[in-house]
CSV table of C-alpha atoms in Angstrom, one decimal:
chain,number,residue,atom,x,y,z
A,1,MET,CA,-12.2,25.5,-20.7
A,2,THR,CA,-11.4,21.8,-20.4
A,3,PRO,CA,-9.3,20.2,-23.2
A,4,ALA,CA,-11.5,18.5,-25.9
A,5,ASN,CA,-10.2,15.0,-25.1
A,6,PRO,CA,-8.7,15.3,-21.6
A,7,PHE,CA,-6.8,12.5,-19.9
A,8,THR,CA,-8.8,11.8,-16.7
A,9,THR,CA,-7.3,8.6,-15.2
A,10,LEU,CA,-3.9,7.5,-16.6
A,11,ILE,CA,-1.6,9.0,-19.2
A,12,GLN,CA,1.3,7.1,-20.7
A,13,PRO,CA,4.8,8.7,-21.2
A,14,HIS,CA,4.5,8.8,-25.0
A,15,GLU,CA,1.1,10.6,-24.6
A,16,LEU,CA,2.6,13.2,-22.3
A,17,GLN,CA,5.4,13.7,-24.8
A,18,ALA,CA,3.0,14.1,-27.6
A,19,LEU,CA,1.1,16.8,-25.7
A,20,ARG,CA,4.3,18.7,-25.1
A,21,ASP,CA,5.4,18.3,-28.7
A,22,ALA,CA,2.1,19.7,-29.9
A,23,GLY,CA,2.4,22.8,-27.6
A,24,SER,CA,-0.7,21.9,-25.6
A,25,PRO,CA,-1.1,23.5,-22.2
A,26,VAL,CA,0.1,20.9,-19.8
A,27,LEU,CA,1.2,21.2,-16.2
A,28,VAL,CA,3.4,18.4,-14.7
A,29,LEU,CA,3.3,18.1,-10.9
A,30,ASP,CA,5.6,15.8,-9.0
A,31,CYS,CA,4.3,14.7,-5.6
A,32,SER,CA,7.2,12.5,-4.4
A,33,PHE,CA,7.1,12.3,-0.6
A,34,ASP,CA,8.2,10.1,2.3
A,35,LEU,CA,5.8,9.8,5.3
A,36,MET,CA,8.6,9.0,7.7
A,37,ASN,CA,11.0,11.6,6.3
A,38,PRO,CA,8.9,14.6,5.0
A,39,ALA,CA,11.9,16.5,3.6
A,40,ALA,CA,12.9,13.6,1.4
A,41,GLY,CA,10.3,14.3,-1.4
A,42,CYS,CA,11.7,17.7,-2.2
A,43,ALA,CA,15.2,16.3,-2.1
A,44,GLN,CA,14.2,13.5,-4.5
A,45,PHE,CA,12.7,16.1,-6.8
A,46,GLU,CA,15.8,18.3,-6.8
A,47,ALA,CA,18.0,15.3,-7.5
A,48,GLU,CA,16.1,14.4,-10.6
A,49,HIS,CA,12.7,15.3,-12.1
A,50,ILE,CA,10.8,15.6,-15.4
A,51,ALA,CA,12.0,18.7,-17.2
A,52,GLY,CA,9.7,21.6,-16.6
A,53,SER,CA,7.8,19.9,-13.7
A,54,LEU,CA,7.1,21.4,-10.3
A,55,HIS,CA,7.1,19.8,-6.9
A,56,VAL,CA,3.9,19.6,-4.7
A,57,ASP,CA,4.3,18.6,-1.1
A,58,LEU,CA,1.8,16.5,0.8
A,59,ASP,CA,2.2,18.3,4.1
A,60,ARG,CA,2.6,21.9,2.8
A,61,ASP,CA,0.3,21.9,-0.3
A,62,LEU,CA,-2.2,19.1,0.1
A,63,SER,CA,-3.1,19.1,3.8
A,64,ALA,CA,-4.2,21.5,6.5
A,65,HIS,CA,-2.6,21.2,9.9
A,66,ASP,CA,-4.7,23.5,12.0
A,67,ARG,CA,-7.5,21.0,12.5
A,68,PRO,CA,-8.5,18.7,15.5
A,69,ALA,CA,-7.3,15.1,15.6
A,70,SER,CA,-10.9,14.1,14.8
A,71,GLU,CA,-10.3,15.3,11.2
A,72,GLY,CA,-7.3,12.9,10.8
A,73,ARG,CA,-3.6,13.2,10.1
A,74,HIS,CA,-3.8,14.9,6.7
A,75,PRO,CA,-7.0,17.0,6.8
A,76,LEU,CA,-8.1,18.5,3.5
A,77,PRO,CA,-7.4,22.3,3.2
A,78,PRO,CA,-10.4,24.5,2.3
A,79,ARG,CA,-11.1,24.1,-1.4
A,80,GLU,CA,-10.6,27.8,-2.1
A,81,ALA,CA,-7.2,27.8,-0.4
A,82,PHE,CA,-6.1,24.7,-2.4
A,83,ALA,CA,-7.3,26.2,-5.6
A,84,ARG,CA,-5.3,29.4,-5.0
A,85,ARG,CA,-2.2,27.3,-4.4
A,86,MET,CA,-2.7,25.5,-7.7
A,87,ALA,CA,-3.1,28.8,-9.5
A,88,GLU,CA,0.1,30.0,-7.9
A,89,LEU,CA,1.8,26.9,-9.5
A,90,GLY,CA,0.6,28.1,-12.9
A,91,LEU,CA,-2.7,26.1,-13.3
A,92,SER,CA,-5.4,27.5,-15.5
A,93,ARG,CA,-8.7,25.9,-16.2
A,94,GLY,CA,-7.7,24.9,-19.8
A,95,ALA,CA,-4.6,22.9,-18.8
A,96,GLN,CA,-4.1,19.2,-18.8
A,97,VAL,CA,-2.5,18.3,-15.4
A,98,VAL,CA,-0.2,15.3,-15.2
A,99,VAL,CA,0.7,14.1,-11.7
A,100,LEU,CA,3.4,11.6,-10.7
A,101,ASP,CA,5.5,10.4,-7.8
A,102,ARG,CA,8.1,7.7,-6.9
A,103,GLN,CA,5.9,5.9,-4.5
A,104,GLY,CA,3.4,3.9,-6.5
A,105,ALA,CA,0.9,6.7,-7.2
A,106,ASN,CA,0.3,7.0,-3.4
A,107,TYR,CA,0.9,10.7,-3.1
A,108,CYS,CA,0.1,11.9,-6.6
A,109,GLY,CA,-3.2,10.1,-6.3
A,110,ARG,CA,-4.1,12.6,-3.5
A,111,LEU,CA,-3.4,15.5,-5.9
A,112,TRP,CA,-5.4,13.8,-8.7
A,113,TRP,CA,-8.4,13.4,-6.4
A,114,MET,CA,-8.1,16.9,-4.9
A,115,LEU,CA,-8.1,18.5,-8.4
A,116,ARG,CA,-11.2,16.6,-9.2
A,117,TRP,CA,-12.7,17.6,-5.8
A,118,CYS,CA,-12.2,21.2,-7.1
A,119,GLY,CA,-13.9,20.5,-10.4
A,120,HIS,CA,-10.8,20.0,-12.6
A,121,GLU,CA,-11.5,17.0,-14.9
A,122,ALA,CA,-8.3,17.1,-17.0
A,123,VAL,CA,-6.0,15.5,-14.5
A,124,ALA,CA,-4.2,12.1,-15.0
A,125,VAL,CA,-1.6,10.0,-13.2
A,126,LEU,CA,1.6,9.4,-15.2
A,127,ASP,CA,1.5,5.6,-15.4
A,128,GLY,CA,4.7,4.2,-14.0
A,129,GLY,CA,5.9,7.6,-12.7
A,130,LEU,CA,9.4,9.0,-13.3
A,131,ALA,CA,10.9,5.5,-14.0
A,132,ALA,CA,8.5,5.0,-16.9
A,133,TRP,CA,9.2,8.5,-18.2
A,134,LYS,CA,12.9,7.9,-18.2
A,135,ALA,CA,12.6,4.5,-19.8
A,136,ALA,CA,10.7,6.1,-22.6
A,137,GLY,CA,13.5,8.6,-23.2
A,138,GLY,CA,11.8,11.6,-21.6
A,139,ALA,CA,13.9,14.6,-20.6
A,140,VAL,CA,14.9,15.1,-17.0
A,141,GLU,CA,16.6,17.8,-15.1
A,142,THR,CA,18.0,18.6,-11.6
A,143,GLY,CA,17.7,21.4,-9.1
A,144,ALA,CA,14.9,23.6,-7.9
A,145,ALA,CA,12.1,24.5,-10.4
A,146,ALA,CA,11.6,28.0,-11.7
A,147,VAL,CA,8.6,29.9,-10.3
A,148,PRO,CA,5.8,29.9,-12.9
A,149,ALA,CA,3.5,32.7,-14.0
A,150,PRO,CA,0.3,32.3,-12.0
A,151,GLY,CA,-2.8,30.7,-13.6
A,152,ASP,CA,-6.5,31.5,-13.3
A,153,PHE,CA,-7.7,28.3,-11.7
A,154,THR,CA,-10.6,28.5,-9.3
A,155,ALA,CA,-12.7,25.8,-7.6
A,156,SER,CA,-15.9,24.7,-9.3
A,157,GLU,CA,-18.5,22.0,-8.7
A,158,SER,CA,-16.8,18.8,-7.3
A,159,LEU,CA,-16.3,15.7,-9.4
A,160,ALA,CA,-15.2,13.7,-6.4
A,161,PRO,CA,-17.7,12.6,-3.7
A,162,ALA,CA,-16.5,12.6,-0.1
A,163,LEU,CA,-17.9,11.5,3.2
A,164,ASP,CA,-17.1,12.8,6.7
A,165,THR,CA,-17.1,10.6,9.8
A,166,ASN,CA,-20.7,11.4,10.9
A,167,THR,CA,-22.0,10.5,7.5
A,168,LEU,CA,-20.1,7.2,7.3
A,169,MET,CA,-21.3,6.4,10.8
A,170,GLN,CA,-24.9,6.8,9.7
A,171,ARG,CA,-24.3,4.6,6.6
A,172,LEU,CA,-22.3,1.9,8.4
A,173,GLY,CA,-24.0,-1.5,8.0
A,174,ARG,CA,-26.3,-0.5,5.2
A,175,ALA,CA,-26.5,-2.7,2.1
A,176,ASP,CA,-25.7,0.3,-0.1
A,177,THR,CA,-22.4,1.1,1.6
A,178,THR,CA,-19.2,-0.9,1.4
A,179,VAL,CA,-15.9,0.4,2.9
A,180,ILE,CA,-12.6,-0.6,1.3
A,181,ASP,CA,-9.5,-0.1,3.4
A,182,ALA,CA,-6.3,0.4,1.5
A,183,ARG,CA,-3.9,-0.2,4.4
A,184,ALA,CA,-1.5,-3.1,4.7
A,185,ALA,CA,-3.2,-6.3,5.9
A,186,ALA,CA,-1.5,-6.4,9.3
A,187,ARG,CA,-2.6,-2.8,10.1
A,188,PHE,CA,-6.1,-3.6,8.8
A,189,ARG,CA,-6.3,-6.6,11.2
A,190,GLY,CA,-5.1,-4.4,14.1
A,191,GLU,CA,-1.9,-6.5,14.6
A,192,VAL,CA,0.3,-3.4,14.3
A,193,GLU,CA,-0.3,0.4,14.3
A,194,PRO,CA,2.7,2.6,13.7
A,195,LEU,CA,0.9,5.9,13.2
A,196,ASP,CA,-2.5,6.1,14.9
A,197,PRO,CA,-3.4,5.8,18.6
A,198,VAL,CA,-5.8,2.9,18.1
A,199,ALA,CA,-5.3,-0.3,16.0
A,200,GLY,CA,-8.0,-2.0,14.0
A,201,HIS,CA,-10.5,-1.1,11.2
A,202,VAL,CA,-14.0,0.1,10.5
A,203,PRO,CA,-16.4,-2.7,11.2
A,204,GLY,CA,-17.5,-4.6,8.1
A,205,ALA,CA,-14.7,-3.0,5.9
A,206,LEU,CA,-13.0,-5.0,3.2
A,207,ASN,CA,-9.2,-4.9,2.8
A,208,ARG,CA,-7.3,-4.2,-0.4
A,209,PRO,CA,-3.8,-2.8,0.1
A,210,PHE,CA,-3.2,-0.1,-2.5
A,211,GLY,CA,-0.1,-1.7,-3.9
A,212,GLU,CA,-2.2,-4.5,-5.3
A,213,ASN,CA,-3.3,-2.2,-8.2
A,214,LEU,CA,0.2,-2.1,-9.6
A,215,GLN,CA,2.3,-4.4,-11.8
A,216,ALA,CA,5.9,-5.1,-11.0
A,217,ASP,CA,7.1,-2.2,-13.2
A,218,GLY,CA,5.0,0.3,-11.2
A,219,ARG,CA,2.3,0.6,-13.9
A,220,PHE,CA,-1.4,0.0,-13.1
A,221,LYS,CA,-2.7,-3.5,-14.0
A,222,PRO,CA,-4.9,-3.7,-17.1
A,223,ALA,CA,-8.4,-2.5,-16.7
A,224,ALA,CA,-10.0,-5.9,-17.2
A,225,GLN,CA,-7.7,-7.4,-14.5
A,226,LEU,CA,-8.6,-4.6,-12.1
A,227,ARG,CA,-12.3,-5.0,-12.8
A,228,ALA,CA,-12.1,-8.8,-12.1
A,229,GLU,CA,-10.2,-8.3,-8.8
A,230,PHE,CA,-12.5,-5.6,-7.5
A,231,GLU,CA,-15.6,-7.6,-8.5
A,232,ARG,CA,-14.2,-10.6,-6.6
A,233,LEU,CA,-13.5,-8.4,-3.6
A,234,LEU,CA,-17.0,-6.9,-3.6
A,235,GLY,CA,-18.7,-10.3,-4.0
A,236,GLY,CA,-21.8,-9.0,-5.6
A,237,ARG,CA,-22.0,-5.7,-3.7
A,238,ASP,CA,-22.8,-2.6,-5.8
A,239,PRO,CA,-19.6,-0.7,-6.8
A,240,ALA,CA,-21.6,2.5,-6.6
A,241,GLY,CA,-21.8,2.1,-2.8
A,242,VAL,CA,-18.0,1.9,-2.2
A,243,VAL,CA,-16.3,4.3,0.2
A,244,HIS,CA,-12.5,4.2,0.2
A,245,GLN,CA,-10.4,4.8,3.2
A,246,CYS,CA,-6.8,4.2,4.5
A,247,GLY,CA,-4.9,5.7,7.4
A,248,SER,CA,-5.3,9.4,6.6
A,249,GLY,CA,-7.1,9.6,3.2
A,250,VAL,CA,-4.0,9.4,1.0
A,251,SER,CA,-3.2,5.8,0.0
A,252,ALA,CA,-6.9,5.1,-0.4
A,253,VAL,CA,-6.9,7.0,-3.7
A,254,PRO,CA,-5.0,4.4,-5.8
A,255,ASN,CA,-7.9,2.0,-5.1
A,256,LEU,CA,-10.5,4.7,-6.1
A,257,LEU,CA,-8.5,5.4,-9.2
A,258,ALA,CA,-8.2,1.7,-10.1
A,259,MET,CA,-12.0,1.3,-9.9
A,260,GLN,CA,-12.4,4.2,-12.3
A,261,ILE,CA,-9.8,2.7,-14.7
A,262,ALA,CA,-11.7,-0.6,-14.4
A,263,GLY,CA,-14.9,1.1,-15.6
A,264,LEU,CA,-16.6,0.6,-12.2
A,265,GLY,CA,-17.5,4.3,-11.9
A,266,THR,CA,-16.7,7.2,-9.6
A,267,THR,CA,-16.7,6.1,-6.0
A,268,ALA,CA,-16.4,8.0,-2.7
A,269,LEU,CA,-13.5,8.8,-0.5
A,270,TYR,CA,-13.5,9.1,3.3
A,271,PRO,CA,-10.7,11.7,3.6
A,272,GLY,CA,-10.3,11.5,7.4
A,273,SER,CA,-10.0,7.7,7.2
A,274,TRP,CA,-8.8,5.6,10.1
A,275,SER,CA,-6.9,8.5,11.7
A,276,ALA,CA,-10.1,10.5,12.0
A,277,TRP,CA,-12.3,7.5,12.8
A,278,CYS,CA,-10.2,6.3,15.8
A,279,ASN,CA,-9.9,9.8,17.2
A,280,THR,CA,-13.7,10.3,17.2
A,281,LYS,CA,-15.5,9.4,20.3
A,282,GLY,CA,-18.2,6.7,19.9
A,283,THR,CA,-17.0,5.2,16.6
A,284,PRO,CA,-17.1,1.4,16.6
A,285,ARG,CA,-13.8,-0.4,15.9
A,286,ALA,CA,-13.0,-4.0,14.9
A,287,ARG,CA,-9.9,-6.3,14.8
A,288,GLY,CA,-9.1,-9.5,13.0
């Protein structure tokens, strides 16, 4: 069963500490990762992490790599396989999950979204990550984590809407669909493309680099500020029609989470994102 008052977007360090002090079932998962050096995340975790937390790897745990290029660089694994992996890490349906990373909620956002995709509502991002936890006096440790006792988590009805390439193609240009691209502005405009075979963006998409949701200390901006910024970006478009994307469906999630924090509702993710779009024959592309 879900906790009576679950944290579903953000959790502050003092709130996590209070849950632990009260003996509430809570699972802390560290998703630190480096796209250009995939081994770095595990090394960062072993050098220092929240006491009792476990490491979750973007490539190993949160992606499937037996898929065609048309599904993108970080295709989602089957829901059942992902749910089994979470159970192996000790997750049970009654637990509050807290996720964090050292990269501005980029990689832990993926886990936050995937748990919701598997029906787990009680998952929240630790606002400010490891730095905020340490600043609040939270306990840290080093080394590899102990293997936990398995939990009973299984996938249930999704809480996270997702679109595939064909569905987005059909909806492109409709008044009820607005694509928000979370990549850096130069990649969005097609001036540079370090990772994918084609540069550019989905025609008609708006650009909001995911880092714009954060303050200088790594915490998310206040809800009212996020709401004002997204409403300005949307320019009167209905927030309910937003579809988020990025390069491979990972860094789009901070924008999706920010809209939820802002009270703008649950919006959709295009998990394949640009890496799937530009590897699919017949998709239109834009630059500038």
